[in-house]
mmCIF file of C-alpha atoms in Angstrom:
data_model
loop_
_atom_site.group_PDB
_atom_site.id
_atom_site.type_symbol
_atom_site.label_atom_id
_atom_site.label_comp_id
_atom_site.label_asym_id
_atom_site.label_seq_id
_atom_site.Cartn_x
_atom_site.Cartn_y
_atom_site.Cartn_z
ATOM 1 C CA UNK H 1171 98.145 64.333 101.036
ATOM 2 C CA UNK H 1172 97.130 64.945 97.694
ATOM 3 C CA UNK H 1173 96.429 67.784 95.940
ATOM 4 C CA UNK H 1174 94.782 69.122 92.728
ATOM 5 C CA UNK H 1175 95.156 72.439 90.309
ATOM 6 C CA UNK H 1176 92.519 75.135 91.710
ATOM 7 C CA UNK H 1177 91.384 75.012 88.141
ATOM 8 C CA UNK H 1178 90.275 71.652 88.221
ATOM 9 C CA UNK H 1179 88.091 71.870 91.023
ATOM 10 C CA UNK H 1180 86.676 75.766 90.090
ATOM 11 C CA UNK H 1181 85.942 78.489 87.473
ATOM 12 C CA UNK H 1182 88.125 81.294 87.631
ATOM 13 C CA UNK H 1183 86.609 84.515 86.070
ATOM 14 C CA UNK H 1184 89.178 87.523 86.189
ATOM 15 C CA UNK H 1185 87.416 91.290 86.486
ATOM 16 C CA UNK H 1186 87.678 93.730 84.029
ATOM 17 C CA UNK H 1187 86.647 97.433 84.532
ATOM 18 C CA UNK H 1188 83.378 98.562 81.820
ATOM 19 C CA UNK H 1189 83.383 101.823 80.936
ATOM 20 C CA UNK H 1190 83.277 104.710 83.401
ATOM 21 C CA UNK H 1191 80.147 106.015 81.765
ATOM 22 C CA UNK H 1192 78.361 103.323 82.543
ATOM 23 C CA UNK H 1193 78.760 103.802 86.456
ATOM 24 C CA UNK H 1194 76.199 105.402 88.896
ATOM 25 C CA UNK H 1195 75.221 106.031 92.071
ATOM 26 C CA UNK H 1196 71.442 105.437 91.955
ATOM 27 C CA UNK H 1197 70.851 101.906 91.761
ATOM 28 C CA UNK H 1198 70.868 101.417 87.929
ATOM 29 C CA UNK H 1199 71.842 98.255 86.799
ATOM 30 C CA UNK H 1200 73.995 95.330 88.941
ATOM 31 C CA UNK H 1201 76.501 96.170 91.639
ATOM 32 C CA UNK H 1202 80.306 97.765 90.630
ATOM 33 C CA UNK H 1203 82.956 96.242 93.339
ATOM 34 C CA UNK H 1204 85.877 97.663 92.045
ATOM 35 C CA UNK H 1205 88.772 96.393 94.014
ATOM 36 C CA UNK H 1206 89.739 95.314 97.666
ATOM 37 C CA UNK H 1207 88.421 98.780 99.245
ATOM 38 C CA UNK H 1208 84.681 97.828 98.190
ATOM 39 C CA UNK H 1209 85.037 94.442 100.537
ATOM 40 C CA UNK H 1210 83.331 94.106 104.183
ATOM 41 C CA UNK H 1211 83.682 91.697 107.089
ATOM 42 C CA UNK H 1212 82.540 89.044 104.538
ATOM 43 C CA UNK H 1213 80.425 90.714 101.848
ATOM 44 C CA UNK H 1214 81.328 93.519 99.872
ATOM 45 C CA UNK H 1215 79.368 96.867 100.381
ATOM 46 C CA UNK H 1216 77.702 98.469 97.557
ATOM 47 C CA UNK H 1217 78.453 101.711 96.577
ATOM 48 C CA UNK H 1218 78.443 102.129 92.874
ATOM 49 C CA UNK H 1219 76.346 100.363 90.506
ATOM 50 C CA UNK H 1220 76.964 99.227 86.589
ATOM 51 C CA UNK H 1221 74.625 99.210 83.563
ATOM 52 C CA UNK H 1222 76.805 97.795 80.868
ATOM 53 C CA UNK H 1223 78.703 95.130 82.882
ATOM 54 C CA UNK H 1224 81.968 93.328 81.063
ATOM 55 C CA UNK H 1225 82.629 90.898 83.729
ATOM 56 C CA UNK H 1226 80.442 89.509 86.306
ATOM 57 C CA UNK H 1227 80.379 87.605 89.498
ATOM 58 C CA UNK H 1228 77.286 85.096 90.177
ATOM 59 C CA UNK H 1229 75.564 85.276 93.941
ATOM 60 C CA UNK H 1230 77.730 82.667 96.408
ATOM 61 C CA UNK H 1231 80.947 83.243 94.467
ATOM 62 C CA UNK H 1232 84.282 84.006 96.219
ATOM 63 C CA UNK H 1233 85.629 87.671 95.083
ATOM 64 C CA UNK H 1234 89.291 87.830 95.475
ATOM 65 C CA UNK H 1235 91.653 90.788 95.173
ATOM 66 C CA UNK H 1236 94.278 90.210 92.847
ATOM 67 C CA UNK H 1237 95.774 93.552 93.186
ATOM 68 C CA UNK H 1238 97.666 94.706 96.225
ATOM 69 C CA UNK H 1239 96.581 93.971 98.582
ATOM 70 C CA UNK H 1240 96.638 90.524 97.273
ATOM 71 C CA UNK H 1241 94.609 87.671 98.886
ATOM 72 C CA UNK H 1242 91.533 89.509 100.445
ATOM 73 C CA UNK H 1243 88.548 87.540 100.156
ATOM 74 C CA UNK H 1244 84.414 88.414 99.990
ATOM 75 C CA UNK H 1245 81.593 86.476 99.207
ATOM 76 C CA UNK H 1246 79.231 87.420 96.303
ATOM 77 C CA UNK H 1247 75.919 87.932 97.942
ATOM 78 C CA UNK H 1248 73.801 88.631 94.973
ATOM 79 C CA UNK H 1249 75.062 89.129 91.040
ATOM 80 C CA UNK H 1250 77.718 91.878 90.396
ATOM 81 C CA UNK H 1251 79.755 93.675 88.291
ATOM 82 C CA UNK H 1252 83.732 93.283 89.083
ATOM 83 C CA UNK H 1253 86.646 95.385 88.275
ATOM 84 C CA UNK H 1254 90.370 94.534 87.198
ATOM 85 C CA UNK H 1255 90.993 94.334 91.014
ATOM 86 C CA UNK H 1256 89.240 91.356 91.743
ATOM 87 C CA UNK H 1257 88.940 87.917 90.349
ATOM 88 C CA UNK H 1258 85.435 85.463 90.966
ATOM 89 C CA UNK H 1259 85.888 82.039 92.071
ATOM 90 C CA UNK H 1260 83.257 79.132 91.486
ATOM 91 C CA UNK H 1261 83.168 76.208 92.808
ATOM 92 C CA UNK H 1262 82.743 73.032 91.057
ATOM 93 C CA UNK H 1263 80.079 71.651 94.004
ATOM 94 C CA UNK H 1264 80.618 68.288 92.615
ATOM 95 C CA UNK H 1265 84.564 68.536 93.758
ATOM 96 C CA UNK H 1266 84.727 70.981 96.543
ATOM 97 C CA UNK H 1267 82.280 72.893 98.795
ATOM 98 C CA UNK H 1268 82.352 76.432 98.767
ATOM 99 C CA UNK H 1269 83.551 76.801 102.196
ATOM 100 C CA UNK H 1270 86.311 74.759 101.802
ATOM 101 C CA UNK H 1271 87.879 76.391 98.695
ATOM 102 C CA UNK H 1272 87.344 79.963 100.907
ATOM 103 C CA UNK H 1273 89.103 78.837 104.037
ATOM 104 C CA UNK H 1274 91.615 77.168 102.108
ATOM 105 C CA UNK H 1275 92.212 80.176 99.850
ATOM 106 C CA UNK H 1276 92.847 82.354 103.228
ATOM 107 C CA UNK H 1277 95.365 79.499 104.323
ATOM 108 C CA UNK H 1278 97.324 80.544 101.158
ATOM 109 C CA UNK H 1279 97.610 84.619 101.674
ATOM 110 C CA UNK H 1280 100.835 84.947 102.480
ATOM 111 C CA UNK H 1281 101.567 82.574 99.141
ATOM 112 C CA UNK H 1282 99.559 84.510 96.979
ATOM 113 C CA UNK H 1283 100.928 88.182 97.958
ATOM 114 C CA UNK H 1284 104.637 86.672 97.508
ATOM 115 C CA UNK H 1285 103.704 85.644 93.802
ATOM 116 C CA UNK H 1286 102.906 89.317 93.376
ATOM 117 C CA UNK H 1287 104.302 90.822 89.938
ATOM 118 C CA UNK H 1288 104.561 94.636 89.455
ATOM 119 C CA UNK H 1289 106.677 97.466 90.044
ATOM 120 C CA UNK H 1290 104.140 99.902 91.512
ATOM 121 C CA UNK H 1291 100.821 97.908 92.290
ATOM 122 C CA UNK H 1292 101.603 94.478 92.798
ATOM 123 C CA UNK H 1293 98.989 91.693 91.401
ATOM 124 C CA UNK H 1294 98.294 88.555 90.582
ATOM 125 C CA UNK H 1295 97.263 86.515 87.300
ATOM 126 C CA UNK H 1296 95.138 84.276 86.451
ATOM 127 C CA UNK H 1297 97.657 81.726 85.697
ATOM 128 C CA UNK H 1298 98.677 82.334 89.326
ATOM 129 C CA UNK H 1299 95.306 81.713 90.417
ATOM 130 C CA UNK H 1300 95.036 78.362 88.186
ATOM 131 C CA UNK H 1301 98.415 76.534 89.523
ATOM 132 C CA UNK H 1302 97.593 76.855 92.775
ATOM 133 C CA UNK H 1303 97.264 73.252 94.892
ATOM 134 C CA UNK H 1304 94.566 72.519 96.707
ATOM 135 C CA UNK H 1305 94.235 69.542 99.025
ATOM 136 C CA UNK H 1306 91.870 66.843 97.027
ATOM 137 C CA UNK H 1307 90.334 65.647 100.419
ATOM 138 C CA UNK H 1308 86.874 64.006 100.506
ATOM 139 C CA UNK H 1309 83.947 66.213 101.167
ATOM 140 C CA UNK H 1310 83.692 64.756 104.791
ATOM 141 C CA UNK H 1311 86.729 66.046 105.381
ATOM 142 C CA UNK H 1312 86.106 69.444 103.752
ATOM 143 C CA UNK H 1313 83.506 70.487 105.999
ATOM 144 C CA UNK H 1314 84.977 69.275 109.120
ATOM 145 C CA UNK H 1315 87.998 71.569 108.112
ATOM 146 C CA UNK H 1316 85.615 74.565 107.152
ATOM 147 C CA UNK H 1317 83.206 74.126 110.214
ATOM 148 C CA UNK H 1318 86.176 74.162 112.849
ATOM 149 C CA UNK H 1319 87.823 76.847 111.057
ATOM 150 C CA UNK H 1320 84.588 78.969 110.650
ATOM 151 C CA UNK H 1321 84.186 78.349 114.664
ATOM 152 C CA UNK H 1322 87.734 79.865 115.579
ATOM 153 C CA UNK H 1323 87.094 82.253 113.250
ATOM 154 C CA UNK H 1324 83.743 83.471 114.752
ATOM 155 C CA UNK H 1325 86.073 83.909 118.469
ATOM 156 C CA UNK H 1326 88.709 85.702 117.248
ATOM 157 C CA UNK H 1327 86.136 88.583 115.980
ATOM 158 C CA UNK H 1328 83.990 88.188 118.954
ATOM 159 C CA UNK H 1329 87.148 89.204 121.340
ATOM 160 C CA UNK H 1330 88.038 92.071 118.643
ATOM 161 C CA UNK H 1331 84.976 93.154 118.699
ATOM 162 C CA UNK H 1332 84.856 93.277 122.904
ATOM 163 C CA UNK H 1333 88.480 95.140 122.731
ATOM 164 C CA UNK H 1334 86.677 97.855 120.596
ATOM 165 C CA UNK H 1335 83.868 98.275 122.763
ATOM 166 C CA UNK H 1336 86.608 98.779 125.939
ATOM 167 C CA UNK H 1337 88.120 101.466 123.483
ATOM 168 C CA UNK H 1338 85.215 103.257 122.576
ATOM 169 C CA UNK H 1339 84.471 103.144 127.004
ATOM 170 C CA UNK H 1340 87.486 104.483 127.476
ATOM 171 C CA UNK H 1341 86.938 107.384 124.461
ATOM 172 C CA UNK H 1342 83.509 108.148 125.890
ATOM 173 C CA UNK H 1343 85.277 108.570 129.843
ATOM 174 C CA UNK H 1344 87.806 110.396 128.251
ATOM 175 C CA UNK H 1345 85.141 113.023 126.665
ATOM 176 C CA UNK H 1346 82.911 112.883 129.377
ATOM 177 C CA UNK H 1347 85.718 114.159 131.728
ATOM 178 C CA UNK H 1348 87.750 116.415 129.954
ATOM 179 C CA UNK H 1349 85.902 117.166 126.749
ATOM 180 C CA UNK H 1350 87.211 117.731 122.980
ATOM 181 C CA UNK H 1351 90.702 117.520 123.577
ATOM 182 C CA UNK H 1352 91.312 120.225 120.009
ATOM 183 C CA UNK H 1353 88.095 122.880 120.691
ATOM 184 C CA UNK H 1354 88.633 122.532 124.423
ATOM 185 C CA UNK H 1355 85.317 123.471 125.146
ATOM 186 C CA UNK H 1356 86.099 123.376 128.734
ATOM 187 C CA UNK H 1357 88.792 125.962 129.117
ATOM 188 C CA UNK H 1358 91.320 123.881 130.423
ATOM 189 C CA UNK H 1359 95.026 125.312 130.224
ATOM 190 C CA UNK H 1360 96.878 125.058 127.012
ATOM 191 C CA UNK H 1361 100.629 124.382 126.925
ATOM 192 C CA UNK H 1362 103.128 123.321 125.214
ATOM 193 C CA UNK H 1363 103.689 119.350 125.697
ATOM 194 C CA UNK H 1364 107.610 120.553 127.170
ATOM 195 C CA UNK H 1365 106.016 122.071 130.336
ATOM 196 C CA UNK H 1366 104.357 118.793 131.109
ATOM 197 C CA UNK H 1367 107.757 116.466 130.371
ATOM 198 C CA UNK H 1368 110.678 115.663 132.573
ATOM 199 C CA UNK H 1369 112.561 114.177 129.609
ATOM 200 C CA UNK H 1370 112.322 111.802 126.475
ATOM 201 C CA UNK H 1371 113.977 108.464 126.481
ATOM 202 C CA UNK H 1372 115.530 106.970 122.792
ATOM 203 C CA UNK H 1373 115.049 103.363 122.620
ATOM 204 C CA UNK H 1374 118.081 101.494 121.111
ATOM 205 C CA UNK H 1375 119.062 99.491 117.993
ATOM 206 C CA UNK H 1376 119.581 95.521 118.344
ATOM 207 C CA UNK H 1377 120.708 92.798 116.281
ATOM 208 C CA UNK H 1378 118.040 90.311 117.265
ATOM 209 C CA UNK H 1379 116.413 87.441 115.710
ATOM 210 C CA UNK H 1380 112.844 87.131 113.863
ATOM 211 C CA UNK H 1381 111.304 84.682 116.773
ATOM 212 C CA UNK H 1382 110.111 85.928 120.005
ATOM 213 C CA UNK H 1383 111.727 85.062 122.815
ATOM 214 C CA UNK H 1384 111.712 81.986 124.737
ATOM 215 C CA UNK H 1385 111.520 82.591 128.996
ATOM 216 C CA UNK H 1386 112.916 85.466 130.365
ATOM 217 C CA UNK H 1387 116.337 85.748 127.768
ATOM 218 C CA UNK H 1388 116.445 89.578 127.092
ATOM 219 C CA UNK H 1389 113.955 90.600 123.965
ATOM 220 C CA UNK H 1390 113.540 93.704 121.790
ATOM 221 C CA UNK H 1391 109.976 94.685 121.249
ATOM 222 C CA UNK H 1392 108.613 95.297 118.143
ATOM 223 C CA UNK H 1393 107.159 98.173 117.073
ATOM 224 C CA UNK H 1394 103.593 96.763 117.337
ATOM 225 C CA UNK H 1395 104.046 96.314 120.904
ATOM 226 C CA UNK H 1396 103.329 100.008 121.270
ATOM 227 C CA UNK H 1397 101.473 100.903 117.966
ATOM 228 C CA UNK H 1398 97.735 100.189 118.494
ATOM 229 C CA UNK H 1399 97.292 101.867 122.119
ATOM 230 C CA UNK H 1400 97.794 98.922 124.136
ATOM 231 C CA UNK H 1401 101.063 97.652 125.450
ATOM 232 C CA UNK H 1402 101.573 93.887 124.189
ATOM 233 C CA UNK H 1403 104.778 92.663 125.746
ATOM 234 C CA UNK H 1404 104.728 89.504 123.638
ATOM 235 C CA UNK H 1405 105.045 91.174 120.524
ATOM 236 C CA UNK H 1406 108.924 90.863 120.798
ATOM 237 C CA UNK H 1407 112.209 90.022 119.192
ATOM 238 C CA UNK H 1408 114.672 87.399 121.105
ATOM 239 C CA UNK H 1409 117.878 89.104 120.469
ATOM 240 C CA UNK H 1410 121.274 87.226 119.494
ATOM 241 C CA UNK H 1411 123.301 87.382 122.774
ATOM 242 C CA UNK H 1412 122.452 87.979 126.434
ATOM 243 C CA UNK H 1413 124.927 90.294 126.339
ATOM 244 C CA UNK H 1414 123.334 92.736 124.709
ATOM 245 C CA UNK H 1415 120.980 93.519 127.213
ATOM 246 C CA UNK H 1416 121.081 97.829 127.919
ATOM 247 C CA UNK H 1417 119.716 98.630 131.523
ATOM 248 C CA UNK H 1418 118.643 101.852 130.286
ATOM 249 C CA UNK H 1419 116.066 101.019 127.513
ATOM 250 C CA UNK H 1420 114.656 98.050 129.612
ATOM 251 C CA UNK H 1421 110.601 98.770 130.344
ATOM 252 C CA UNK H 1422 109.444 98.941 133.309
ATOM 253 C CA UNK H 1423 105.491 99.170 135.021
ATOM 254 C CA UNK H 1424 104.274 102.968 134.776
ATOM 255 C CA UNK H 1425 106.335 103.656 131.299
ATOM 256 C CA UNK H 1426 104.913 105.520 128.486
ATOM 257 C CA UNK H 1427 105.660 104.226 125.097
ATOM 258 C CA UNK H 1428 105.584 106.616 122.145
ATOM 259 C CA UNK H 1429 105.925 105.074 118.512
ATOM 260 C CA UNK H 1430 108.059 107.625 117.001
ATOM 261 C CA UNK H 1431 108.382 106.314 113.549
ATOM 262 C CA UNK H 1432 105.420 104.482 111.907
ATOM 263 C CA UNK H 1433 103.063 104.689 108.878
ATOM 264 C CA UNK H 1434 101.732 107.742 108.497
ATOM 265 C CA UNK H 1435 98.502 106.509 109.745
ATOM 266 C CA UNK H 1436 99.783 104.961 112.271
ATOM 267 C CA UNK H 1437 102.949 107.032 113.603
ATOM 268 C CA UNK H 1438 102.305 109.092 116.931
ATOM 269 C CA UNK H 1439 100.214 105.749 118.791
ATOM 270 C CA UNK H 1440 101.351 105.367 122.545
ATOM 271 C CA UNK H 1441 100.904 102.378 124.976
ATOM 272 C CA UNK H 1442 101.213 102.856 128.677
ATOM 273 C CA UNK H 1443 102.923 100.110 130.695
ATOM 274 C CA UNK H 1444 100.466 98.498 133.974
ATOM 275 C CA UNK H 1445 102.687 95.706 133.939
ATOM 276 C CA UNK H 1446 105.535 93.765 132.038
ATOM 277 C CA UNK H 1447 107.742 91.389 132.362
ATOM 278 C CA UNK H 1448 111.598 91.825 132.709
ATOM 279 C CA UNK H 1449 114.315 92.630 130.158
ATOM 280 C CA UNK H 1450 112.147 93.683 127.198
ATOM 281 C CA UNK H 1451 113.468 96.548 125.895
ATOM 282 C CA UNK H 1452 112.777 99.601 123.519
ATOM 283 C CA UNK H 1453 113.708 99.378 119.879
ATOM 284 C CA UNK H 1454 114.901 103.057 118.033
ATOM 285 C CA UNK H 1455 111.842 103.543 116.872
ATOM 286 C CA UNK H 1456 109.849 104.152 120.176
ATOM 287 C CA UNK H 1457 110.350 107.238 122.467
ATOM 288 C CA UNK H 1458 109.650 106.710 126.738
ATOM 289 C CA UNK H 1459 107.871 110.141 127.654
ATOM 290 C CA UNK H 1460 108.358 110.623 131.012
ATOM 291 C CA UNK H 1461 106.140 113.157 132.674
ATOM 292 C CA UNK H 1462 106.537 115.635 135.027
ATOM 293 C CA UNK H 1463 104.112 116.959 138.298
ATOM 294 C CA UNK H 1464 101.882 118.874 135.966
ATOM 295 C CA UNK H 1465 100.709 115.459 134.052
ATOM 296 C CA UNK H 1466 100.123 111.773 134.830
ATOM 297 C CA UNK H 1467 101.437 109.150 132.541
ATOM 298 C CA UNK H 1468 98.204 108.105 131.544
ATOM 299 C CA UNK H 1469 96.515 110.918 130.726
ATOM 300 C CA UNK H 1470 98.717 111.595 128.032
ATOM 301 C CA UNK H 1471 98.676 108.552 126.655
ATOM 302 C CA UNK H 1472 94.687 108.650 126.152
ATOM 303 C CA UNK H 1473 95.264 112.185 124.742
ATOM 304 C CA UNK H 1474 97.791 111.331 122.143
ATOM 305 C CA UNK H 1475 95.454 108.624 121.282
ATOM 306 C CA UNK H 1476 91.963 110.344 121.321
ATOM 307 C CA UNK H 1477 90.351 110.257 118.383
ATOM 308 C CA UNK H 1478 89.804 113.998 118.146
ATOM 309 C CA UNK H 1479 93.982 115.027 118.510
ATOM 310 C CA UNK H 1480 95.444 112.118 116.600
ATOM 311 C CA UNK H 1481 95.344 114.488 113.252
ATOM 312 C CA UNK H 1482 97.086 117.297 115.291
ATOM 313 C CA UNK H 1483 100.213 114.570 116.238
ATOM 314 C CA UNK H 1484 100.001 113.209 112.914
ATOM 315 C CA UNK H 1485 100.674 116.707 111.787
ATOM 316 C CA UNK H 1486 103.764 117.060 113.048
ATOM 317 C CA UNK H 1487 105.340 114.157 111.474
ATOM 318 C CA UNK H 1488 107.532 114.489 108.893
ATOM 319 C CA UNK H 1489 107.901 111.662 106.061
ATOM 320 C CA UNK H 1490 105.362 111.666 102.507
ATOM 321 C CA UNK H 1491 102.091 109.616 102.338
ATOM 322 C CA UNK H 1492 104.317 106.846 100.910
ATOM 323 C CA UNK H 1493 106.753 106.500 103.196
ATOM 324 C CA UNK H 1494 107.558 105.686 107.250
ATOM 325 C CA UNK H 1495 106.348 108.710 108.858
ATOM 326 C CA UNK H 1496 108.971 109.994 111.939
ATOM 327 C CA UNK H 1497 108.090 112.412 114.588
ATOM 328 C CA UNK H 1498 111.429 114.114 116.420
ATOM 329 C CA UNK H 1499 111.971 115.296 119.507
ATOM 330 C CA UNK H 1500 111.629 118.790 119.093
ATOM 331 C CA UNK H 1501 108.359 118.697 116.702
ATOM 332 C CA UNK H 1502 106.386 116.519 120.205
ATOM 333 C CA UNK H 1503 107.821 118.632 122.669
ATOM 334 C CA UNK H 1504 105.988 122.121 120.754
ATOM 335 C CA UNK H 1505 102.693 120.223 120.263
ATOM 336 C CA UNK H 1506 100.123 122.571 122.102
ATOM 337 C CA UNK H 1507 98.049 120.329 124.906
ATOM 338 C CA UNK H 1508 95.405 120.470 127.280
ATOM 339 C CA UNK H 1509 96.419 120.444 130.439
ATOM 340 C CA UNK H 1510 93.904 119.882 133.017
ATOM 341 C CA UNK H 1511 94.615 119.900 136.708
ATOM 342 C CA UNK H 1512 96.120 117.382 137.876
ATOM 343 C CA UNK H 1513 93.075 115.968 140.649
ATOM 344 C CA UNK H 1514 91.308 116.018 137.370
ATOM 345 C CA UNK H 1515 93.746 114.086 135.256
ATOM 346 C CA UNK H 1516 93.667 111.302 138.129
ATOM 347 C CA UNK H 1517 89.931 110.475 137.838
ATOM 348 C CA UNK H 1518 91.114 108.740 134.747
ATOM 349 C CA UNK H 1519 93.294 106.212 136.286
ATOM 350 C CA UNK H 1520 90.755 103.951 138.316
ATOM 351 C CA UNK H 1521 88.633 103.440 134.853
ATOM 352 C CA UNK H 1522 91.828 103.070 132.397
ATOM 353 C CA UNK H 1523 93.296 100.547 135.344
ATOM 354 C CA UNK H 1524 90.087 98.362 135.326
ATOM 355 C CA UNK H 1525 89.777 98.138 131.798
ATOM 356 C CA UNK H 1526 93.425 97.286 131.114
ATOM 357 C CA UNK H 1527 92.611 94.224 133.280
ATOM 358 C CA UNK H 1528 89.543 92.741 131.259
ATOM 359 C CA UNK H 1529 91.798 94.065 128.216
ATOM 360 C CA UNK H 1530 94.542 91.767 128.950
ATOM 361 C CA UNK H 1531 92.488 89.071 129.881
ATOM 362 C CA UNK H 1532 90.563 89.210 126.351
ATOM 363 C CA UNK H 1533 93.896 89.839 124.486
ATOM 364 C CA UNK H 1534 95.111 86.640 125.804
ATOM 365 C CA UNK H 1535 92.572 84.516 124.600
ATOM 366 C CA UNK H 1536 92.471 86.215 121.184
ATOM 367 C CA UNK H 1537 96.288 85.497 120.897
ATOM 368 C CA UNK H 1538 96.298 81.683 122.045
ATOM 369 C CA UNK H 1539 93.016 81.800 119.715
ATOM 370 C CA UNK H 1540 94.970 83.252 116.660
ATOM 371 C CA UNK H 1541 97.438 80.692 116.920
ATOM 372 C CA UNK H 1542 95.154 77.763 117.309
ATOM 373 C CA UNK H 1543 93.481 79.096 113.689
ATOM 374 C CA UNK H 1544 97.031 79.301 112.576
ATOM 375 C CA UNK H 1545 98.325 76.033 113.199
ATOM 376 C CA UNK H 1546 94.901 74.621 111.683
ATOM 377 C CA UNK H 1547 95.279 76.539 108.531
ATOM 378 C CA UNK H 1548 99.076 75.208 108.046
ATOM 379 C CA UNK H 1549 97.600 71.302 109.089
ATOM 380 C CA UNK H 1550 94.996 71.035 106.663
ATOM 381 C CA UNK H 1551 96.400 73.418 104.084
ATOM 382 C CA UNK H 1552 100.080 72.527 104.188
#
C-alpha cells in the first residue's frame, strides 16, 4: 500500500486561545471549543462563545485534541473559534473525502497519544500532525472503507446505548423498591456494612501475560472485569504457568466482586457473579464480599453501585485526585448501610437475574462487534 504525508492531502490549522475577555456566555460572536471536554458523540457542544477569534475552524472540519487526551475527534458543524487544545483538519476534497481522513485518523489513536511530548499535559504538534501517513487509496476505496466503518460504528453505540437503558431499569427498580439509598426516606435500618458481612476475601498477585487466555488454562482477571458493574469474565490475563493456579481466589457463580483500588472515579464499583467460567481468578486489587443472613449478595452490589451512595463509598477511599484511589478493609466494613429486610432485599433478584441475561447477550455482540471494527481499522489503516 501506499501512503502519503497528512499534509499533502489536508490543511492543518493548530488552535490558539484569544483573549479571555473576549469570551461570553450569551451568544456573542462564533463558538469557543476550548479543548477535548467541549466535544460530544460527534459534534462539539457549545457552551462559550468568542468575539475576537485568533484561530478558527470552518463548518465540516475535523477538530482534534492535541492535548491529553490526545486523538479525540469532533466534527465542525458550523464556524468556530478553537483553543490551544485542539487542532482543525481540512480536507483537500480533490485527494481524500472527509470521512475517510476521520476514520482513518481514529485508526491512528493509540499512535498519536504515544507521540505525546510533555511532562505534565501531554500534546501533540503540528509537525506530529503533518508526518503522519495516510493510505493514498483511490476514492472508491475511501468510501467503501468509511461506509463499512461508519456501519460498525453505528452497532457498537446502538448496544451501548441498550446496556444503559438496562442500567437506568435496574436504578429505577432499585428506587422504586427501596428508595434513596443516603436520605432513606423509607426508614429502613441503618448499620454498619460489618453486621451484614461474613468475611472479605483478598484476591492475589500473578505474574501473567498481557493476552487473554486461550480455553480453559487458568487466567487472572483484570481489573475491568469488575469495574463498571457488570461482571465480564473475558476481560482476563492468561497467566505464565498452570501452576500457579490458587483454589482460593478462583470465582465462582453467586460471588461479589469489589474493586478495591481504582481511579478515584472509579474505585468502590462491584460486579456480582450469575455465572463464569472456571479458573479465573481475583487479582490484589479486587475484594470478594461475602454476605451474611441479614443481606443478599445482590443487593449490595446494586447499593454500592446506586447512583445516589457511590459519593458516600468514594468517600472512604484514601489516595489524592491524581492518583489510584484504595479503599481498605476496615474503612468498607464502617460504611453506614441500609439494611432492609431481607423478603424485601429478595424482590430484587428476579429483575437483576433477567436483565443480566439480555445484558450478556448484548455484551456479546458489542464485544465480537468491537473487534470486527478493530481488525478493519488495522486492515485498511495498517
Amino acid at each position: 500500500m501506499k501512503y502519503v504525508a497528512l499534509k499533502d492531502v489536508c490543511k492543518i490549522n493548530m488552535g490558539q486561545s484569544p483573549d479571555s475577555s473576549s469570551y461570553n456566555e450569551n451568544g456573542e460572536g462564533i463558538p469557543f471549543f476550548q479543548g477535548n471536554a467541549d466535544f460530544g458523540e460527534r459534534y462539539p457542544v457549545t457552551r462559550v462563545w468568542c468575539n475576537a477569534p485568533t484561530k478558527i475552524a470552518q463548518s465540516e472540519d475535523i477538530l482534534i485534541s492535541v492535548r491529553a487526551p490526545i486523538g479525540a475527534l469532533n466534527y465542525a458543524k458550523e464556524k468556530c473559534c478553537i483553543g490551544r487544545g485542539l487542532a482543525a483538519i481540512t480536507p483537500d476534497k480533490s485527494k481524500v473525502s472527509l470521512e475517510f481522513v476521520y476514520w482513518f485518523l481514529k485508526g491512528k489513536n493509540a499512535e498519536l497519544k504515544s507521540k505525546g511530548t510533555g511532562s505534565t499535559f501531554k500534546a501533540i504538534s503540528k509537525k506530529i500532525l503533518e508526518e503522519i501517513l495516510i493510505p493514498d487509496v483511490g476514492f472508491d476505496k475511501q468510501h467503501e472503507y468509511a461506509q463499512m466503518l461508519e456501519k460498525i460504528y453505528v452497532i457498537i453505540q446502538t448496544r451501548k446505548q441498550e446496556l444503559q437503558k438496562l442500567d437506568e431499569l435496574i436504578q429505577s427498580r432499585f428506587v422504586e423498591l427501596f428508595g434513596d439509598s443516603i436520605k432513606n426516606p423509607k426508614g429502613w435500618e441503618v448499620v454498619k456494612l460489618s453486621e451484614c458481612l461474613e468475611r472479605i476475601d483478598n484476591g492475589k498477585s500473578f505474574t501473567c501475560d498481557s493476552n487473554a487466555r486461550e480455553g480453559v488454562f487458568p487466567a487472572i482477571l483484570k481489573l475491568s472485569a469488575a469495574t463498571y458493574g457488570d461482571y465480564r469474565p473475558y476481560e482476563n490475563k492468561a497467566l505464565l504457568d498452570e501452576k500457579q493456579f490458587v483454589e482460593s481466589v478462583e470465582v465462582h457463580r453467586g460471588d461479589l466482586l469489589f474493586t478495591r483500588k481504582n481511579t478515584p472515579d472509579l474505585v468502590g464499583m462491584a460486579a456480582y457473579v450469575f455465572e463464569t467460567p472456571e479458573k479465573l481468578m481475583m487479582p490484589d486489587l479486587i475484594f470478594r464480599l461475602v454476605t451474611n443472613e441479614r443481606m443478599t449478595p445482590t443487593f449490595l452490589w446494586q447499593l454500592i453501585n446506586n447512583r445516589e451512595f457511590r459519593p458516600a463509598i468514594q468517600g472512604i477511599s484514601g489516595g489524592s485526585a491524581k492518583s489510584m484511589s484504595n479503599i481498605s478493609k476496615e474503612r468498607l466494613k464502617n460504611i453506614e448501610v441500609i439494611c432492609p429486610p431481607i423478603s424485601e432485599q429478595k424482590k430484587l433478584e428476579g429483575v437483576l437475574e433477567q436483565v443480566d441475561k439480555s445484558k450478556s447477550k448484548i455484551q456479546k455482540s458489542l464485544q465480537e462487534t468491537q473487534l470486527l471494527f478493530d481488525s478493519l481499522m488495522q486492515k485498511y489503516f495498517g
